[in-house]
Structure formats: structure tokens, C-alpha cells
Amino acid sequence: MNLFEIVKYGVSCREAAELYGVEVNRYGMALCPFHNDRHPSLYVADDHYYCFACGEHGDVIDFAARLFGLPLYEAAQRLAADFHLTPDKPPSAAALHAKRIRTEAQQLRENERLCLSVLSDYARVLRDWKVQYAPQSPDKPVHARFVGACHELDRTEYYLDILCAGDSHERAEVIQQQMADEKLDRLRRRLEKIHKEELEDGYDTADVA
């Protein structure tokens, strides 16, 4: 087993981020250290990271290399040293298998938290749109955001109900459906754009009860 494999199996992106001073919240989100980030845009999973704002992404070695301006091999060496990994004594196959199982379970929990966070934010925005953009009179044109809220809110709340109260199989299906084809990533980027536009207009949906 080479140094890269040992580090990737031995250190998660989240462990490395937190050791190097990046605070990751319970939804796996953090302020991105690779650009001037004012709102958490960096998603940190066990086996990868991705910034929804600047697009930086990769595995734990890429993260350390980018953070410290190091070549990949030197970044792997630093990680091995900082996490006390011993290249001449690689972990056993059983230990690697156990870590992989734990990592997959952690990844599912992180994906579930991310889905819950993004969909909850989306539901808040849609509820606000139903009030803010509701037609004031029958002869006024109907705003596209009101129409969108009417179409999307029930489905979004349905997914949230499953994530909060469904069994493990039902929750896994929703997570898989939301994560497929970068659907959740696109929704998060859309929400960031919406919040930015509304802040610029002097209106913040996060302040709406």
C-alpha cells in the first residue's frame, strides 16, 4: 500500500479540515478557506470536499495540498505526520474494511443532514414566496415565484417529512433521489443566488418566521 492509499484510508476530509482550523458544522458545511467566503459554502464529507461557491473540490490530499500550497506527495506526507500514520506499517485489510463500512455509514448520515438542511431552507423560501408574491387582486398578473411556490412546497415538505419521520429505507431513497445528477447541488446554488439577491434588495428570507 502506497502513501496516498494509506492517507486516504487513514484520514477523512472532515478530520483534516477540523485539525487545520476549518470549523465544520453539523450539516457538514464550513466557510471555504479557498476564497473570501462569508456564508458556509464548503461541503466537507469523509472522502471528499466541494465548495458550492468557488468550485474547489477533491479528496483529503487535494485539500491539504490546496490549503498549504504543497505538491500532492508533500501534502500526503504532512497528513501522515500530523495524523501519526506509519507508511511502513499499513493498516490490516480487516481494519480498512471496518473503516470503509464506518465511512459509508457516516457519508449517508452527512448526506441526510445536507438534504435536510437544503430542503428546509428551500421550504422556508417557498413559504415566504406564497405570502410575499400572492396576487393582490384577480386582475393582477400572477408572479412566477408564487406559481413556483404553489407547485414545489407540498413536494418539498413531503420529502422533509420522510427525512424527519421515515424509516431508514425511505430516507435513503429520498437522499439518493436528491443527490442524483447533482440535483441538490443545483438547488443549493440556486438558494445562494436567491438569498444574495434578496439581501441586496434589503430583504432576507432567513429573518422570516
mmCIF file with all atom_site columns, C-alpha atoms in Angstrom:
data_model
loop_
_atom_site.group_PDB
_atom_site.id
_atom_site.type_symbol
_atom_site.label_atom_id
_atom_site.label_alt_id
_atom_site.label_comp_id
_atom_site.label_asym_id
_atom_site.label_entity_id
_atom_site.label_seq_id
_atom_site.pdbx_PDB_ins_code
_atom_site.Cartn_x
_atom_site.Cartn_y
_atom_site.Cartn_z
_atom_site.occupancy
_atom_site.B_iso_or_equiv
_atom_site.pdbx_formal_charge
_atom_site.auth_seq_id
_atom_site.auth_comp_id
_atom_site.auth_asym_id
_atom_site.auth_atom_id
_atom_site.pdbx_PDB_model_num
ATOM 1   C CA . MET A 1 1   ? 0.000   0.000  0.000   1.00 0.00 ? 1   MET A CA 1
ATOM 2   C CA . ASN A 1 2   ? 1.478   3.350  -1.017  1.00 0.00 ? 2   ASN A CA 1
ATOM 3   C CA . LEU A 1 3   ? 1.447   6.600  0.943   1.00 0.00 ? 3   LEU A CA 1
ATOM 4   C CA . PHE A 1 4   ? -1.536  8.032  -0.922  1.00 0.00 ? 4   PHE A CA 1
ATOM 5   C CA . GLU A 1 5   ? -3.711  4.982  -0.165  1.00 0.00 ? 5   GLU A CA 1
ATOM 6   C CA . ILE A 1 6   ? -2.679  4.944  3.494   1.00 0.00 ? 6   ILE A CA 1
ATOM 7   C CA . VAL A 1 7   ? -3.566  8.613  3.923   1.00 0.00 ? 7   VAL A CA 1
ATOM 8   C CA . LYS A 1 8   ? -6.890  8.356  2.069   1.00 0.00 ? 8   LYS A CA 1
ATOM 9   C CA . TYR A 1 9   ? -7.947  5.373  4.163   1.00 0.00 ? 9   TYR A CA 1
ATOM 10  C CA . GLY A 1 10  ? -6.493  6.744  7.386   1.00 0.00 ? 10  GLY A CA 1
ATOM 11  C CA . VAL A 1 11  ? -7.727  10.367 7.324   1.00 0.00 ? 11  VAL A CA 1
ATOM 12  C CA . SER A 1 12  ? -11.101 11.776 6.383   1.00 0.00 ? 12  SER A CA 1
ATOM 13  C CA . CYS A 1 13  ? -11.542 15.210 4.817   1.00 0.00 ? 13  CYS A CA 1
ATOM 14  C CA . ARG A 1 14  ? -13.543 16.296 7.834   1.00 0.00 ? 14  ARG A CA 1
ATOM 15  C CA . GLU A 1 15  ? -10.809 15.195 10.261  1.00 0.00 ? 15  GLU A CA 1
ATOM 16  C CA . ALA A 1 16  ? -8.186  17.068 8.247   1.00 0.00 ? 16  ALA A CA 1
ATOM 17  C CA . ALA A 1 17  ? -10.321 20.207 7.898   1.00 0.00 ? 17  ALA A CA 1
ATOM 18  C CA . GLU A 1 18  ? -11.000 20.367 11.628  1.00 0.00 ? 18  GLU A CA 1
ATOM 19  C CA . LEU A 1 19  ? -7.361  19.721 12.563  1.00 0.00 ? 19  LEU A CA 1
ATOM 20  C CA . TYR A 1 20  ? -6.274  22.549 10.277  1.00 0.00 ? 20  TYR A CA 1
ATOM 21  C CA . GLY A 1 21  ? -8.702  25.059 11.744  1.00 0.00 ? 21  GLY A CA 1
ATOM 22  C CA . VAL A 1 22  ? -11.715 24.800 9.433   1.00 0.00 ? 22  VAL A CA 1
ATOM 23  C CA . GLU A 1 23  ? -14.859 24.641 11.578  1.00 0.00 ? 23  GLU A CA 1
ATOM 24  C CA . VAL A 1 24  ? -17.376 22.200 10.097  1.00 0.00 ? 24  VAL A CA 1
ATOM 25  C CA . ASN A 1 25  ? -20.960 22.487 11.322  1.00 0.00 ? 25  ASN A CA 1
ATOM 26  C CA . ARG A 1 26  ? -23.341 19.624 11.984  1.00 0.00 ? 26  ARG A CA 1
ATOM 27  C CA . TYR A 1 27  ? -24.553 19.740 8.385   1.00 0.00 ? 27  TYR A CA 1
ATOM 28  C CA . GLY A 1 28  ? -21.016 19.226 7.065   1.00 0.00 ? 28  GLY A CA 1
ATOM 29  C CA . MET A 1 29  ? -20.760 22.840 5.910   1.00 0.00 ? 29  MET A CA 1
ATOM 30  C CA . ALA A 1 30  ? -17.901 25.287 6.567   1.00 0.00 ? 30  ALA A CA 1
ATOM 31  C CA . LEU A 1 31  ? -16.536 28.617 5.442   1.00 0.00 ? 31  LEU A CA 1
ATOM 32  C CA . CYS A 1 32  ? -14.376 27.856 2.423   1.00 0.00 ? 32  CYS A CA 1
ATOM 33  C CA . PRO A 1 33  ? -10.701 28.663 3.063   1.00 0.00 ? 33  PRO A CA 1
ATOM 34  C CA . PHE A 1 34  ? -10.027 28.917 -0.674  1.00 0.00 ? 34  PHE A CA 1
ATOM 35  C CA . HIS A 1 35  ? -11.963 32.134 -1.304  1.00 0.00 ? 35  HIS A CA 1
ATOM 36  C CA . ASN A 1 36  ? -13.437 35.036 0.655   1.00 0.00 ? 36  ASN A CA 1
ATOM 37  C CA . ASP A 1 37  ? -16.423 33.117 1.970   1.00 0.00 ? 37  ASP A CA 1
ATOM 38  C CA . ARG A 1 38  ? -18.947 34.986 4.136   1.00 0.00 ? 38  ARG A CA 1
ATOM 39  C CA . HIS A 1 39  ? -21.512 32.181 4.324   1.00 0.00 ? 39  HIS A CA 1
ATOM 40  C CA . PRO A 1 40  ? -20.613 28.465 4.615   1.00 0.00 ? 40  PRO A CA 1
ATOM 41  C CA . SER A 1 41  ? -20.219 27.185 1.046   1.00 0.00 ? 41  SER A CA 1
ATOM 42  C CA . LEU A 1 42  ? -17.817 24.289 1.588   1.00 0.00 ? 42  LEU A CA 1
ATOM 43  C CA . TYR A 1 43  ? -19.341 20.828 1.994   1.00 0.00 ? 43  TYR A CA 1
ATOM 44  C CA . VAL A 1 44  ? -16.929 18.526 3.808   1.00 0.00 ? 44  VAL A CA 1
ATOM 45  C CA . ALA A 1 45  ? -17.641 14.796 3.652   1.00 0.00 ? 45  ALA A CA 1
ATOM 46  C CA . ASP A 1 46  ? -15.420 11.962 4.814   1.00 0.00 ? 46  ASP A CA 1
ATOM 47  C CA . ASP A 1 47  ? -13.998 11.166 1.388   1.00 0.00 ? 47  ASP A CA 1
ATOM 48  C CA . HIS A 1 48  ? -14.244 14.488 -0.444  1.00 0.00 ? 48  HIS A CA 1
ATOM 49  C CA . TYR A 1 49  ? -14.895 18.198 -0.206  1.00 0.00 ? 49  TYR A CA 1
ATOM 50  C CA . TYR A 1 50  ? -16.719 20.537 -2.563  1.00 0.00 ? 50  TYR A CA 1
ATOM 51  C CA . CYS A 1 51  ? -17.280 24.280 -2.499  1.00 0.00 ? 51  CYS A CA 1
ATOM 52  C CA . PHE A 1 52  ? -20.609 25.316 -3.988  1.00 0.00 ? 52  PHE A CA 1
ATOM 53  C CA . ALA A 1 53  ? -19.309 28.871 -4.492  1.00 0.00 ? 53  ALA A CA 1
ATOM 54  C CA . CYS A 1 54  ? -15.797 28.613 -5.956  1.00 0.00 ? 54  CYS A CA 1
ATOM 55  C CA . GLY A 1 55  ? -15.922 25.010 -7.196  1.00 0.00 ? 55  GLY A CA 1
ATOM 56  C CA . GLU A 1 56  ? -12.836 23.751 -5.341  1.00 0.00 ? 56  GLU A CA 1
ATOM 57  C CA . HIS A 1 57  ? -13.100 20.002 -4.802  1.00 0.00 ? 57  HIS A CA 1
ATOM 58  C CA . GLY A 1 58  ? -11.103 16.848 -4.269  1.00 0.00 ? 58  GLY A CA 1
ATOM 59  C CA . ASP A 1 59  ? -10.057 14.296 -1.654  1.00 0.00 ? 59  ASP A CA 1
ATOM 60  C CA . VAL A 1 60  ? -8.212  14.787 1.618   1.00 0.00 ? 60  VAL A CA 1
ATOM 61  C CA . ILE A 1 61  ? -4.806  15.029 -0.076  1.00 0.00 ? 61  ILE A CA 1
ATOM 62  C CA . ASP A 1 62  ? -6.084  17.613 -2.544  1.00 0.00 ? 62  ASP A CA 1
ATOM 63  C CA . PHE A 1 63  ? -7.474  19.555 0.419   1.00 0.00 ? 63  PHE A CA 1
ATOM 64  C CA . ALA A 1 64  ? -4.146  19.679 2.276   1.00 0.00 ? 64  ALA A CA 1
ATOM 65  C CA . ALA A 1 65  ? -2.229  20.441 -0.913  1.00 0.00 ? 65  ALA A CA 1
ATOM 66  C CA . ARG A 1 66  ? -4.524  23.359 -1.742  1.00 0.00 ? 66  ARG A CA 1
ATOM 67  C CA . LEU A 1 67  ? -4.631  24.623 1.844   1.00 0.00 ? 67  LEU A CA 1
ATOM 68  C CA . PHE A 1 68  ? -0.865  24.689 2.347   1.00 0.00 ? 68  PHE A CA 1
ATOM 69  C CA . GLY A 1 69  ? 0.271   25.232 -1.240  1.00 0.00 ? 69  GLY A CA 1
ATOM 70  C CA . LEU A 1 70  ? 2.066   21.882 -1.392  1.00 0.00 ? 70  LEU A CA 1
ATOM 71  C CA . PRO A 1 71  ? 2.616   19.296 -4.124  1.00 0.00 ? 71  PRO A CA 1
ATOM 72  C CA . LEU A 1 72  ? 0.377   16.260 -3.635  1.00 0.00 ? 72  LEU A CA 1
ATOM 73  C CA . TYR A 1 73  ? 3.134   13.986 -2.332  1.00 0.00 ? 73  TYR A CA 1
ATOM 74  C CA . GLU A 1 74  ? 4.283   16.541 0.237   1.00 0.00 ? 74  GLU A CA 1
ATOM 75  C CA . ALA A 1 75  ? 0.669   17.081 1.270   1.00 0.00 ? 75  ALA A CA 1
ATOM 76  C CA . ALA A 1 76  ? 0.292   13.318 1.806   1.00 0.00 ? 76  ALA A CA 1
ATOM 77  C CA . GLN A 1 77  ? 3.496   13.321 3.859   1.00 0.00 ? 77  GLN A CA 1
ATOM 78  C CA . ARG A 1 78  ? 2.202   16.149 6.025   1.00 0.00 ? 78  ARG A CA 1
ATOM 79  C CA . LEU A 1 79  ? -1.097  14.389 6.610   1.00 0.00 ? 79  LEU A CA 1
ATOM 80  C CA . ALA A 1 80  ? 0.674   11.169 7.509   1.00 0.00 ? 80  ALA A CA 1
ATOM 81  C CA . ALA A 1 81  ? 2.864   13.025 10.005  1.00 0.00 ? 81  ALA A CA 1
ATOM 82  C CA . ASP A 1 82  ? 0.041   15.090 11.519  1.00 0.00 ? 82  ASP A CA 1
ATOM 83  C CA . PHE A 1 83  ? -2.200  12.041 11.950  1.00 0.00 ? 83  PHE A CA 1
ATOM 84  C CA . HIS A 1 84  ? 0.623   9.725  13.056  1.00 0.00 ? 84  HIS A CA 1
ATOM 85  C CA . LEU A 1 85  ? 0.201   7.302  10.173  1.00 0.00 ? 85  LEU A CA 1
ATOM 86  C CA . THR A 1 86  ? 3.077   4.885  9.624   1.00 0.00 ? 86  THR A CA 1
ATOM 87  C CA . PRO A 1 87  ? 3.712   4.063  5.957   1.00 0.00 ? 87  PRO A CA 1
ATOM 88  C CA . ASP A 1 88  ? 5.925   1.085  6.833   1.00 0.00 ? 88  ASP A CA 1
ATOM 89  C CA . LYS A 1 89  ? 3.093   -0.423 8.929   1.00 0.00 ? 89  LYS A CA 1
ATOM 90  C CA . PRO A 1 90  ? -0.067  -0.069 6.857   1.00 0.00 ? 90  PRO A CA 1
ATOM 91  C CA . PRO A 1 91  ? -3.412  -0.987 8.436   1.00 0.00 ? 91  PRO A CA 1
ATOM 92  C CA . SER A 1 92  ? -4.672  -4.525 8.005   1.00 0.00 ? 92  SER A CA 1
ATOM 93  C CA . ALA A 1 93  ? -7.283  -5.474 5.431   1.00 0.00 ? 93  ALA A CA 1
ATOM 94  C CA . ALA A 1 94  ? -9.807  -6.031 8.241   1.00 0.00 ? 94  ALA A CA 1
ATOM 95  C CA . ALA A 1 95  ? -9.146  -2.575 9.674   1.00 0.00 ? 95  ALA A CA 1
ATOM 96  C CA . LEU A 1 96  ? -9.525  -0.983 6.249   1.00 0.00 ? 96  LEU A CA 1
ATOM 97  C CA . HIS A 1 97  ? -12.797 -2.845 5.661   1.00 0.00 ? 97  HIS A CA 1
ATOM 98  C CA . ALA A 1 98  ? -14.163 -1.733 9.037   1.00 0.00 ? 98  ALA A CA 1
ATOM 99  C CA . LYS A 1 99  ? -13.173 1.871  8.312   1.00 0.00 ? 99  LYS A CA 1
ATOM 100 C CA . ARG A 1 100 ? -14.807 1.694  4.881   1.00 0.00 ? 100 ARG A CA 1
ATOM 101 C CA . ILE A 1 101 ? -18.071 0.472  6.435   1.00 0.00 ? 101 ILE A CA 1
ATOM 102 C CA . ARG A 1 102 ? -17.932 3.257  9.016   1.00 0.00 ? 102 ARG A CA 1
ATOM 103 C CA . THR A 1 103 ? -17.145 5.794  6.324   1.00 0.00 ? 103 THR A CA 1
ATOM 104 C CA . GLU A 1 104 ? -20.115 4.709  4.194   1.00 0.00 ? 104 GLU A CA 1
ATOM 105 C CA . ALA A 1 105 ? -22.443 4.993  7.193   1.00 0.00 ? 105 ALA A CA 1
ATOM 106 C CA . GLN A 1 106 ? -21.016 8.419  8.056   1.00 0.00 ? 106 GLN A CA 1
ATOM 107 C CA . GLN A 1 107 ? -21.393 9.513  4.440   1.00 0.00 ? 107 GLN A CA 1
ATOM 108 C CA . LEU A 1 108 ? -25.059 8.517  4.463   1.00 0.00 ? 108 LEU A CA 1
ATOM 109 C CA . ARG A 1 109 ? -25.631 10.492 7.668   1.00 0.00 ? 109 ARG A CA 1
ATOM 110 C CA . GLU A 1 110 ? -23.810 13.513 6.238   1.00 0.00 ? 110 GLU A CA 1
ATOM 111 C CA . ASN A 1 111 ? -25.834 13.333 3.022   1.00 0.00 ? 111 ASN A CA 1
ATOM 112 C CA . GLU A 1 112 ? -29.002 13.089 5.101   1.00 0.00 ? 112 GLU A CA 1
ATOM 113 C CA . ARG A 1 113 ? -28.035 16.166 7.118   1.00 0.00 ? 113 ARG A CA 1
ATOM 114 C CA . LEU A 1 114 ? -27.199 18.074 3.936   1.00 0.00 ? 114 LEU A CA 1
ATOM 115 C CA . CYS A 1 115 ? -30.528 17.130 2.311   1.00 0.00 ? 115 CYS A CA 1
ATOM 116 C CA . LEU A 1 116 ? -32.408 18.173 5.432   1.00 0.00 ? 116 LEU A CA 1
ATOM 117 C CA . SER A 1 117 ? -30.563 21.490 5.596   1.00 0.00 ? 117 SER A CA 1
ATOM 118 C CA . VAL A 1 118 ? -31.030 22.428 1.929   1.00 0.00 ? 118 VAL A CA 1
ATOM 119 C CA . LEU A 1 119 ? -34.658 21.269 1.711   1.00 0.00 ? 119 LEU A CA 1
ATOM 120 C CA . SER A 1 120 ? -35.559 23.054 4.964   1.00 0.00 ? 120 SER A CA 1
ATOM 121 C CA . ASP A 1 121 ? -34.053 26.260 3.583   1.00 0.00 ? 121 ASP A CA 1
ATOM 122 C CA . TYR A 1 122 ? -35.943 25.769 0.321   1.00 0.00 ? 122 TYR A CA 1
ATOM 123 C CA . ALA A 1 123 ? -39.234 25.175 2.165   1.00 0.00 ? 123 ALA A CA 1
ATOM 124 C CA . ARG A 1 124 ? -38.756 28.405 4.143   1.00 0.00 ? 124 ARG A CA 1
ATOM 125 C CA . VAL A 1 125 ? -38.174 30.331 0.911   1.00 0.00 ? 125 VAL A CA 1
ATOM 126 C CA . LEU A 1 126 ? -41.245 28.782 -0.748  1.00 0.00 ? 126 LEU A CA 1
ATOM 127 C CA . ARG A 1 127 ? -43.486 29.542 2.234   1.00 0.00 ? 127 ARG A CA 1
ATOM 128 C CA . ASP A 1 128 ? -42.321 33.139 2.154   1.00 0.00 ? 128 ASP A CA 1
ATOM 129 C CA . TRP A 1 129 ? -42.902 33.414 -1.596  1.00 0.00 ? 129 TRP A CA 1
ATOM 130 C CA . LYS A 1 130 ? -46.506 32.196 -1.194  1.00 0.00 ? 130 LYS A CA 1
ATOM 131 C CA . VAL A 1 131 ? -47.113 35.189 1.079   1.00 0.00 ? 131 VAL A CA 1
ATOM 132 C CA . GLN A 1 132 ? -44.843 37.811 -0.482  1.00 0.00 ? 132 GLN A CA 1
ATOM 133 C CA . TYR A 1 133 ? -45.889 37.184 -4.107  1.00 0.00 ? 133 TYR A CA 1
ATOM 134 C CA . ALA A 1 134 ? -49.538 36.233 -3.591  1.00 0.00 ? 134 ALA A CA 1
ATOM 135 C CA . PRO A 1 135 ? -51.819 38.021 -6.098  1.00 0.00 ? 135 PRO A CA 1
ATOM 136 C CA . GLN A 1 136 ? -53.310 41.146 -4.538  1.00 0.00 ? 136 GLN A CA 1
ATOM 137 C CA . SER A 1 137 ? -56.324 41.152 -6.832  1.00 0.00 ? 137 SER A CA 1
ATOM 138 C CA . PRO A 1 138 ? -57.817 38.845 -9.506  1.00 0.00 ? 138 PRO A CA 1
ATOM 139 C CA . ASP A 1 139 ? -56.870 41.198 -12.332 1.00 0.00 ? 139 ASP A CA 1
ATOM 140 C CA . LYS A 1 140 ? -53.183 41.385 -11.388 1.00 0.00 ? 140 LYS A CA 1
ATOM 141 C CA . PRO A 1 141 ? -50.728 39.046 -13.174 1.00 0.00 ? 141 PRO A CA 1
ATOM 142 C CA . VAL A 1 142 ? -49.569 36.075 -11.103 1.00 0.00 ? 142 VAL A CA 1
ATOM 143 C CA . HIS A 1 143 ? -45.884 36.232 -10.174 1.00 0.00 ? 143 HIS A CA 1
ATOM 144 C CA . ALA A 1 144 ? -43.747 33.290 -11.294 1.00 0.00 ? 144 ALA A CA 1
ATOM 145 C CA . ARG A 1 145 ? -42.379 32.839 -7.772  1.00 0.00 ? 145 ARG A CA 1
ATOM 146 C CA . PHE A 1 146 ? -45.907 32.418 -6.378  1.00 0.00 ? 146 PHE A CA 1
ATOM 147 C CA . VAL A 1 147 ? -46.654 29.796 -9.039  1.00 0.00 ? 147 VAL A CA 1
ATOM 148 C CA . GLY A 1 148 ? -43.361 28.029 -8.306  1.00 0.00 ? 148 GLY A CA 1
ATOM 149 C CA . ALA A 1 149 ? -44.059 28.011 -4.575  1.00 0.00 ? 149 ALA A CA 1
ATOM 150 C CA . CYS A 1 150 ? -47.508 26.509 -5.114  1.00 0.00 ? 150 CYS A CA 1
ATOM 151 C CA . HIS A 1 151 ? -46.038 23.730 -7.250  1.00 0.00 ? 151 HIS A CA 1
ATOM 152 C CA . GLU A 1 152 ? -42.963 22.962 -5.152  1.00 0.00 ? 152 GLU A CA 1
ATOM 153 C CA . LEU A 1 153 ? -43.895 23.456 -1.494  1.00 0.00 ? 153 LEU A CA 1
ATOM 154 C CA . ASP A 1 154 ? -46.032 20.347 -0.971  1.00 0.00 ? 154 ASP A CA 1
ATOM 155 C CA . ARG A 1 155 ? -43.426 18.098 -2.573  1.00 0.00 ? 155 ARG A CA 1
ATOM 156 C CA . THR A 1 156 ? -40.583 19.680 -0.600  1.00 0.00 ? 156 THR A CA 1
ATOM 157 C CA . GLU A 1 157 ? -42.479 19.295 2.684   1.00 0.00 ? 157 GLU A CA 1
ATOM 158 C CA . TYR A 1 158 ? -43.254 15.680 1.760   1.00 0.00 ? 158 TYR A CA 1
ATOM 159 C CA . TYR A 1 159 ? -39.529 14.955 1.384   1.00 0.00 ? 159 TYR A CA 1
ATOM 160 C CA . LEU A 1 160 ? -38.820 16.714 4.681   1.00 0.00 ? 160 LEU A CA 1
ATOM 161 C CA . ASP A 1 161 ? -41.476 14.616 6.440   1.00 0.00 ? 161 ASP A CA 1
ATOM 162 C CA . ILE A 1 162 ? -39.771 11.451 5.196   1.00 0.00 ? 162 ILE A CA 1
ATOM 163 C CA . LEU A 1 163 ? -36.322 12.665 6.266   1.00 0.00 ? 163 LEU A CA 1
ATOM 164 C CA . CYS A 1 164 ? -37.665 13.506 9.722   1.00 0.00 ? 164 CYS A CA 1
ATOM 165 C CA . ALA A 1 165 ? -40.015 10.576 10.328  1.00 0.00 ? 165 ALA A CA 1
ATOM 166 C CA . GLY A 1 166 ? -39.488 7.930  7.644   1.00 0.00 ? 166 GLY A CA 1
ATOM 167 C CA . ASP A 1 167 ? -37.736 4.601  8.121   1.00 0.00 ? 167 ASP A CA 1
ATOM 168 C CA . SER A 1 168 ? -34.137 4.096  7.018   1.00 0.00 ? 168 SER A CA 1
ATOM 169 C CA . HIS A 1 169 ? -35.119 2.712  3.597   1.00 0.00 ? 169 HIS A CA 1
ATOM 170 C CA . GLU A 1 170 ? -37.480 5.623  2.860   1.00 0.00 ? 170 GLU A CA 1
ATOM 171 C CA . ARG A 1 171 ? -34.878 8.190  3.963   1.00 0.00 ? 171 ARG A CA 1
ATOM 172 C CA . ALA A 1 172 ? -32.182 6.529  1.841   1.00 0.00 ? 172 ALA A CA 1
ATOM 173 C CA . GLU A 1 173 ? -34.455 6.688  -1.233  1.00 0.00 ? 173 GLU A CA 1
ATOM 174 C CA . VAL A 1 174 ? -35.071 10.408 -0.753  1.00 0.00 ? 174 VAL A CA 1
ATOM 175 C CA . ILE A 1 175 ? -31.357 11.068 -0.235  1.00 0.00 ? 175 ILE A CA 1
ATOM 176 C CA . GLN A 1 176 ? -30.437 9.100  -3.350  1.00 0.00 ? 176 GLN A CA 1
ATOM 177 C CA . GLN A 1 177 ? -33.088 10.920 -5.381  1.00 0.00 ? 177 GLN A CA 1
ATOM 178 C CA . GLN A 1 178 ? -31.929 14.346 -4.171  1.00 0.00 ? 178 GLN A CA 1
ATOM 179 C CA . MET A 1 179 ? -28.205 13.635 -4.638  1.00 0.00 ? 179 MET A CA 1
ATOM 180 C CA . ALA A 1 180 ? -28.585 12.137 -8.130  1.00 0.00 ? 180 ALA A CA 1
ATOM 181 C CA . ASP A 1 181 ? -27.347 14.177 -11.085 1.00 0.00 ? 181 ASP A CA 1
ATOM 182 C CA . GLU A 1 182 ? -26.154 16.953 -8.727  1.00 0.00 ? 182 GLU A CA 1
ATOM 183 C CA . LYS A 1 183 ? -29.797 17.933 -8.141  1.00 0.00 ? 183 LYS A CA 1
ATOM 184 C CA . LEU A 1 184 ? -29.150 19.004 -4.548  1.00 0.00 ? 184 LEU A CA 1
ATOM 185 C CA . ASP A 1 185 ? -26.018 20.930 -5.573  1.00 0.00 ? 185 ASP A CA 1
ATOM 186 C CA . ARG A 1 186 ? -28.005 22.881 -8.143  1.00 0.00 ? 186 ARG A CA 1
ATOM 187 C CA . LEU A 1 187 ? -30.722 23.635 -5.609  1.00 0.00 ? 187 LEU A CA 1
ATOM 188 C CA . ARG A 1 188 ? -28.179 24.869 -3.077  1.00 0.00 ? 188 ARG A CA 1
ATOM 189 C CA . ARG A 1 189 ? -26.552 27.144 -5.657  1.00 0.00 ? 189 ARG A CA 1
ATOM 190 C CA . ARG A 1 190 ? -29.981 28.445 -6.608  1.00 0.00 ? 190 ARG A CA 1
ATOM 191 C CA . LEU A 1 191 ? -30.773 29.195 -2.952  1.00 0.00 ? 191 LEU A CA 1
ATOM 192 C CA . GLU A 1 192 ? -27.465 31.020 -2.527  1.00 0.00 ? 192 GLU A CA 1
ATOM 193 C CA . LYS A 1 193 ? -28.344 33.179 -5.525  1.00 0.00 ? 193 LYS A CA 1
ATOM 194 C CA . ILE A 1 194 ? -31.844 33.843 -4.164  1.00 0.00 ? 194 ILE A CA 1
ATOM 195 C CA . HIS A 1 195 ? -30.517 34.837 -0.739  1.00 0.00 ? 195 HIS A CA 1
ATOM 196 C CA . LYS A 1 196 ? -27.901 37.090 -2.317  1.00 0.00 ? 196 LYS A CA 1
ATOM 197 C CA . GLU A 1 197 ? -30.492 38.837 -4.478  1.00 0.00 ? 197 GLU A CA 1
ATOM 198 C CA . GLU A 1 198 ? -32.870 39.333 -1.570  1.00 0.00 ? 198 GLU A CA 1
ATOM 199 C CA . LEU A 1 199 ? -30.124 40.646 0.704   1.00 0.00 ? 199 LEU A CA 1
ATOM 200 C CA . GLU A 1 200 ? -29.158 43.136 -1.991  1.00 0.00 ? 200 GLU A CA 1
ATOM 201 C CA . ASP A 1 201 ? -32.825 44.183 -2.162  1.00 0.00 ? 201 ASP A CA 1
ATOM 202 C CA . GLY A 1 202 ? -32.859 44.669 1.609   1.00 0.00 ? 202 GLY A CA 1
ATOM 203 C CA . TYR A 1 203 ? -34.956 41.601 2.289   1.00 0.00 ? 203 TYR A CA 1
ATOM 204 C CA . ASP A 1 204 ? -33.685 38.442 3.965   1.00 0.00 ? 204 ASP A CA 1
ATOM 205 C CA . THR A 1 205 ? -35.850 35.300 3.949   1.00 0.00 ? 205 THR A CA 1
ATOM 206 C CA . ALA A 1 206 ? -33.829 33.931 6.854   1.00 0.00 ? 206 ALA A CA 1
ATOM 207 C CA . ASP A 1 207 ? -35.466 36.586 9.064   1.00 0.00 ? 207 ASP A CA 1
ATOM 208 C CA . VAL A 1 208 ? -38.973 35.454 8.195   1.00 0.00 ? 208 VAL A CA 1
ATOM 209 C CA . ALA A 1 209 ? -40.652 33.330 10.873  1.00 0.00 ? 209 ALA A CA 1
#
